[in-house]
């Protein structure tokens, strides 16, 4: 049997270590869908090592905000990984530090730190990316709150370990409300990770960048923390989708080492599957105008509202 604190550490190390590999798999799959060979799936690890050994350069106008923002952005998804069922169906020691609302606030705080650092750089391109991100966040943040409230309404609690057990059992398992919550969170994940068919997260054109624009002036260790933190944030949001909202299937039910190893393999499969669906959808659509972001997220909000009404009706 593994100690609870050791299991907590394994859970954090899984998010730390697997998020670059998930990014590499997504990039390789996306390139293959586009008819290219693509980079090796290990390329993100090489990029992290490269950025770690490069010099960190900041503009002369930057303040202490630019020094601390990369650390806050990097730590935020690690903290959230302690609150959610990454590998186990039962809560680990630090899981009671916060609920789904607290996790959202922590991730949001990391995002705000990144936005402040982009503005603090004094460059026009990060500010341009920030303005576009805030346009999208005007709709994604209410969407995330709405989805959390629907899940809390169904489970009677906001603790992720309670929510996943409730949604995975009758009468909620794959009910209309359950399906709408899953679809709504998946659309939120697409928008939050910069994979809306409007955006191209791998672009290098300054005037068309959205998500990469925030780190346009970053280098060295700062860039490594931003990129790694972003990969972990995507991994954590996908874990919430697959382990909390879809099904706790594959998670360990005990602290036996064999159960934890099997859970690691199952969660990897679930994350790769979700990422593959996301990339397939992104590549299947032609790039649209920036303003169409609002239409995409509005449709997700409408689905979430229908899910809320359906969930309330089911409780009557």
Coordinates of C-alpha atoms in Angstrom, one line a residue:
X1 CA 0.0 0.0 0.0
X2 CA 1.1 3.5 -0.8
X3 CA 1.0 6.3 1.8
X4 CA -1.8 8.9 1.1
X5 CA 0.8 11.7 0.8
X6 CA 2.9 9.7 -1.6
X7 CA -0.2 9.1 -3.7
X8 CA -0.8 12.9 -3.6
X9 CA 2.7 13.4 -4.8
X10 CA 2.3 10.9 -7.6
X11 CA -0.8 12.7 -8.7
X12 CA 1.0 16.0 -9.0
X13 CA 4.0 14.4 -10.7
X14 CA 1.7 12.8 -13.2
X15 CA 0.3 16.3 -14.2
X16 CA 3.8 17.7 -14.3
X17 CA 5.3 14.9 -16.3
X18 CA 2.5 14.0 -18.7
X19 CA 1.3 17.4 -19.8
X20 CA 4.3 18.0 -22.1
X21 CA 3.8 14.5 -23.6
X22 CA 0.1 15.3 -24.2
X23 CA 1.1 18.5 -25.9
X24 CA 3.6 16.6 -28.1
X25 CA 1.0 14.0 -29.1
X26 CA -1.5 16.7 -30.0
X27 CA 1.1 18.6 -32.1
X28 CA 2.1 15.4 -33.9
X29 CA -1.5 14.3 -34.5
X30 CA -2.5 17.8 -35.8
X31 CA 0.5 17.8 -38.2
X32 CA -0.5 14.3 -39.5
X33 CA -4.1 15.5 -40.1
X34 CA -2.7 18.4 -42.1
X35 CA -0.6 16.0 -44.2
X36 CA 2.7 16.8 -42.6
X37 CA 5.1 14.5 -40.6
X38 CA 5.2 16.8 -37.6
X39 CA 7.5 17.1 -34.7
X40 CA 8.3 14.1 -32.4
X41 CA 6.1 13.7 -29.5
X42 CA 9.1 14.3 -27.2
X43 CA 9.7 17.8 -28.6
X44 CA 8.0 19.7 -25.7
X45 CA 10.5 18.2 -23.3
X46 CA 13.4 19.4 -25.6
X47 CA 11.8 22.8 -25.7
X48 CA 11.6 23.0 -21.9
X49 CA 15.3 22.1 -21.6
X50 CA 16.2 24.6 -24.3
X51 CA 14.2 27.4 -22.6
X52 CA 15.7 26.5 -19.2
X53 CA 19.2 27.1 -20.5
X54 CA 18.5 30.3 -22.3
X55 CA 18.8 33.8 -20.8
X56 CA 15.7 35.4 -19.4
X57 CA 15.3 38.9 -20.9
X58 CA 12.8 41.5 -19.7
X59 CA 12.1 44.9 -21.0
X60 CA 13.4 47.9 -19.1
X61 CA 9.8 49.0 -18.4
X62 CA 8.9 45.8 -16.6
X63 CA 8.4 45.6 -12.9
X64 CA 8.2 43.0 -10.2
X65 CA 4.9 41.8 -11.8
X66 CA 6.9 40.2 -14.6
X67 CA 9.2 38.4 -12.1
X68 CA 6.4 36.8 -10.1
X69 CA 3.8 36.2 -12.8
X70 CA 5.5 33.1 -14.3
X71 CA 5.7 31.4 -10.9
X72 CA 2.1 32.1 -10.1
X73 CA 0.9 30.8 -13.5
X74 CA 3.0 27.7 -13.2
X75 CA 1.9 26.8 -9.6
X76 CA -1.8 27.4 -10.2
X77 CA -2.6 24.1 -12.1
X78 CA -0.4 22.2 -9.6
X79 CA -2.6 23.3 -6.8
X80 CA -5.7 22.5 -8.7
X81 CA -4.3 19.0 -9.4
X82 CA -4.4 18.4 -5.6
X83 CA -8.1 19.2 -5.4
X84 CA -9.5 17.0 -8.2
X85 CA -9.6 13.2 -8.8
X86 CA -6.6 12.7 -11.1
X87 CA -5.8 9.1 -10.2
X88 CA -8.1 8.1 -7.3
X89 CA -11.9 8.0 -6.8
X90 CA -11.5 9.0 -3.1
X91 CA -10.1 12.3 -1.8
X92 CA -6.4 12.5 -0.9
X93 CA -5.2 14.7 2.1
X94 CA -5.1 18.0 0.3
X95 CA -8.3 17.5 -1.6
X96 CA -10.3 19.3 1.1
X97 CA -8.4 22.6 0.6
X98 CA -11.0 23.7 -1.9
X99 CA -13.9 22.8 -4.2
X100 CA -14.6 23.4 -7.9
X101 CA -15.1 27.1 -7.3
X102 CA -11.8 27.4 -5.5
X103 CA -10.1 25.6 -8.3
X104 CA -11.6 27.9 -10.9
X105 CA -10.5 30.9 -8.9
X106 CA -6.9 29.6 -8.6
X107 CA -6.7 29.0 -12.4
X108 CA -8.2 32.3 -13.0
X109 CA -5.7 34.0 -10.7
X110 CA -2.9 32.4 -12.6
X111 CA -4.4 33.7 -15.9
X112 CA -4.7 37.2 -14.4
X113 CA -1.1 37.1 -13.4
X114 CA -0.1 36.3 -17.0
X115 CA -2.3 39.1 -18.3
X116 CA -0.7 41.6 -16.0
X117 CA 2.8 40.4 -17.0
X118 CA 1.8 40.8 -20.7
X119 CA 0.7 44.4 -20.0
X120 CA 3.7 45.1 -17.9
X121 CA 6.1 44.2 -20.8
X122 CA 5.2 47.5 -22.5
X123 CA 5.0 45.9 -25.9
X124 CA 2.0 46.3 -28.2
X125 CA 1.6 42.7 -29.3
X126 CA 1.1 41.2 -25.8
X127 CA -1.4 43.9 -25.1
X128 CA -3.2 43.0 -28.3
X129 CA -3.3 39.4 -27.3
X130 CA -4.6 40.4 -23.8
X131 CA -7.5 42.4 -25.3
X132 CA -8.6 39.4 -27.4
X133 CA -8.3 37.0 -24.5
X134 CA -10.5 39.3 -22.3
X135 CA -13.1 39.4 -25.1
X136 CA -13.2 35.6 -25.0
X137 CA -13.1 35.5 -21.2
X138 CA -16.1 37.8 -21.0
X139 CA -18.1 34.8 -22.2
X140 CA -16.1 31.8 -21.0
X141 CA -16.0 32.7 -17.4
X142 CA -19.8 32.9 -17.0
X143 CA -19.9 29.6 -18.9
X144 CA -17.5 27.9 -16.5
X145 CA -19.5 29.2 -13.5
X146 CA -22.8 28.0 -15.0
X147 CA -21.4 24.5 -15.6
X148 CA -20.0 24.3 -12.1
X149 CA -23.4 25.3 -10.6
X150 CA -25.2 22.7 -12.8
X151 CA -22.8 20.0 -11.5
X152 CA -23.2 21.2 -7.9
X153 CA -27.0 21.3 -8.3
X154 CA -27.0 17.7 -9.5
X155 CA -24.5 16.4 -6.8
X156 CA -25.6 18.7 -4.0
X157 CA -22.0 19.6 -3.4
X158 CA -19.1 21.3 -5.2
X159 CA -16.4 18.8 -4.1
X160 CA -15.1 17.2 -7.4
X161 CA -15.0 13.7 -5.7
X162 CA -18.7 13.9 -4.8
X163 CA -19.6 15.3 -8.3
X164 CA -18.0 12.5 -10.2
X165 CA -19.6 9.8 -8.2
X166 CA -23.1 11.4 -8.5
X167 CA -22.9 12.0 -12.2
X168 CA -21.6 8.5 -12.7
X169 CA -24.6 6.8 -11.1
X170 CA -28.3 6.7 -11.8
X171 CA -30.4 8.8 -12.5
X172 CA -27.7 11.2 -13.7
X173 CA -25.4 8.9 -15.6
X174 CA -25.7 10.1 -19.2
X175 CA -29.0 11.8 -18.6
X176 CA -29.8 14.8 -20.8
X177 CA -28.5 17.2 -18.2
X178 CA -25.3 15.1 -17.8
X179 CA -24.7 15.1 -21.6
X180 CA -25.3 18.8 -21.9
X181 CA -22.8 19.5 -19.1
X182 CA -20.2 17.4 -20.8
X183 CA -20.7 19.1 -24.1
X184 CA -20.7 22.5 -22.5
X185 CA -17.4 21.8 -20.7
X186 CA -15.9 20.4 -23.8
X187 CA -16.8 23.6 -25.7
X188 CA -15.4 25.6 -22.8
X189 CA -12.2 23.6 -23.0
X190 CA -11.8 24.4 -26.7
X191 CA -12.2 28.1 -26.0
X192 CA -10.0 28.2 -22.9
X193 CA -7.1 26.4 -24.5
X194 CA -7.1 28.5 -27.7
X195 CA -8.3 25.8 -30.0
X196 CA -11.4 27.5 -31.4
X197 CA -11.3 27.2 -35.2
X198 CA -10.9 31.0 -35.2
X199 CA -7.6 30.8 -33.4
X200 CA -4.4 29.2 -34.3
X201 CA -2.4 28.5 -31.2
X202 CA 0.8 27.7 -33.2
X203 CA 0.8 30.8 -35.3
X204 CA 3.8 33.2 -35.4
X205 CA 2.0 36.1 -37.1
X206 CA 1.8 39.0 -34.6
X207 CA -1.5 40.4 -35.8
X208 CA -3.4 37.1 -35.8
X209 CA -2.1 35.7 -32.4
X210 CA -4.5 35.3 -29.5
X211 CA -3.2 33.0 -26.9
X212 CA 0.5 33.1 -27.8
X213 CA 0.4 36.9 -27.9
X214 CA 0.5 37.0 -24.1
X215 CA 4.0 35.4 -24.0
X216 CA 5.3 37.1 -27.1
X217 CA 7.9 39.1 -25.1
X218 CA 8.9 36.2 -22.8
X219 CA 12.1 34.2 -23.0
X220 CA 14.3 31.8 -21.1
X221 CA 12.9 30.5 -17.7
X222 CA 9.9 32.8 -17.9
X223 CA 8.8 31.3 -21.2
X224 CA 9.4 27.8 -19.9
X225 CA 7.2 28.4 -16.9
X226 CA 4.5 30.0 -19.0
X227 CA 4.4 27.2 -21.6
X228 CA 4.6 24.4 -19.1
X229 CA 2.0 26.0 -16.9
X230 CA -0.3 26.3 -20.0
X231 CA 0.2 22.6 -20.8
X232 CA -0.7 21.7 -17.2
X233 CA -3.7 23.9 -17.2
X234 CA -5.0 22.2 -20.3
X235 CA -4.3 18.8 -18.8
X236 CA -6.1 19.7 -15.5
X237 CA -9.2 21.0 -17.4
X238 CA -9.3 17.8 -19.5
X239 CA -9.0 15.7 -16.3
X240 CA -12.0 17.6 -14.9
X241 CA -13.9 16.8 -18.1
X242 CA -13.0 13.1 -18.2
X243 CA -12.7 12.1 -14.5
X244 CA -15.3 14.5 -12.9
X245 CA -17.9 15.2 -15.5
X246 CA -17.8 12.1 -17.8
X247 CA -17.0 9.1 -15.6
X248 CA -14.6 8.1 -12.8
X249 CA -14.0 4.9 -14.7
X250 CA -10.3 3.7 -14.5
X251 CA -9.4 5.6 -11.4
X252 CA -7.9 3.7 -8.5
X253 CA -10.2 2.6 -5.7
X254 CA -7.4 1.8 -3.2
X255 CA -3.9 2.9 -2.5
X256 CA -2.4 -0.3 -3.8
X257 CA 0.6 0.4 -6.1
X258 CA -0.8 -1.8 -8.9
X259 CA -4.1 0.2 -8.8
X260 CA -2.3 3.5 -9.0
X261 CA -0.2 2.3 -12.0
X262 CA -3.3 1.0 -13.8
X263 CA -5.0 4.4 -13.1
X264 CA -2.1 6.2 -14.6
X265 CA -2.5 4.2 -17.8
X266 CA -6.3 4.6 -18.0
X267 CA -6.1 8.4 -17.4
X268 CA -3.4 8.7 -20.1
X269 CA -5.8 6.9 -22.5
X270 CA -8.7 9.1 -21.5
X271 CA -6.7 12.3 -21.9
X272 CA -5.2 11.3 -25.3
X273 CA -8.7 10.4 -26.5
X274 CA -10.2 13.8 -25.5
X275 CA -7.3 15.7 -26.9
X276 CA -7.6 13.7 -30.2
X277 CA -11.3 14.6 -30.5
X278 CA -10.5 18.3 -29.8
X279 CA -7.7 18.4 -32.4
X280 CA -9.9 16.6 -35.0
X281 CA -12.6 19.2 -34.5
X282 CA -10.1 22.1 -34.7
X283 CA -8.5 20.9 -38.0
X284 CA -11.9 20.0 -39.6
X285 CA -13.1 23.6 -39.6
X286 CA -11.7 26.5 -41.7
X287 CA -10.4 29.5 -39.8
X288 CA -13.1 32.1 -39.3
X289 CA -13.1 35.7 -38.2
X290 CA -12.1 36.7 -34.7
X291 CA -15.6 38.1 -33.9
X292 CA -17.0 34.6 -34.5
X293 CA -15.5 33.6 -31.2
X294 CA -18.5 35.2 -29.5
X295 CA -20.9 33.1 -31.6
X296 CA -19.1 29.9 -30.6
X297 CA -19.1 30.6 -26.9
X298 CA -22.7 31.9 -26.9
X299 CA -23.8 28.6 -28.3
X300 CA -22.0 26.9 -25.5
X301 CA -23.8 29.1 -22.9
X302 CA -27.2 28.3 -24.5
X303 CA -26.4 24.6 -24.2
X304 CA -25.4 25.1 -20.5
X305 CA -28.6 27.0 -19.7
X306 CA -30.6 24.1 -21.3
X307 CA -28.6 21.7 -19.1
X308 CA -29.4 23.8 -16.0
X309 CA -33.1 23.8 -16.8
X310 CA -33.0 20.0 -17.4
X311 CA -31.1 19.4 -14.2
X312 CA -33.6 21.5 -12.2
X313 CA -36.5 19.6 -13.8
X314 CA -34.9 16.3 -12.9
X315 CA -34.8 17.3 -9.3
X316 CA -38.5 18.2 -9.1

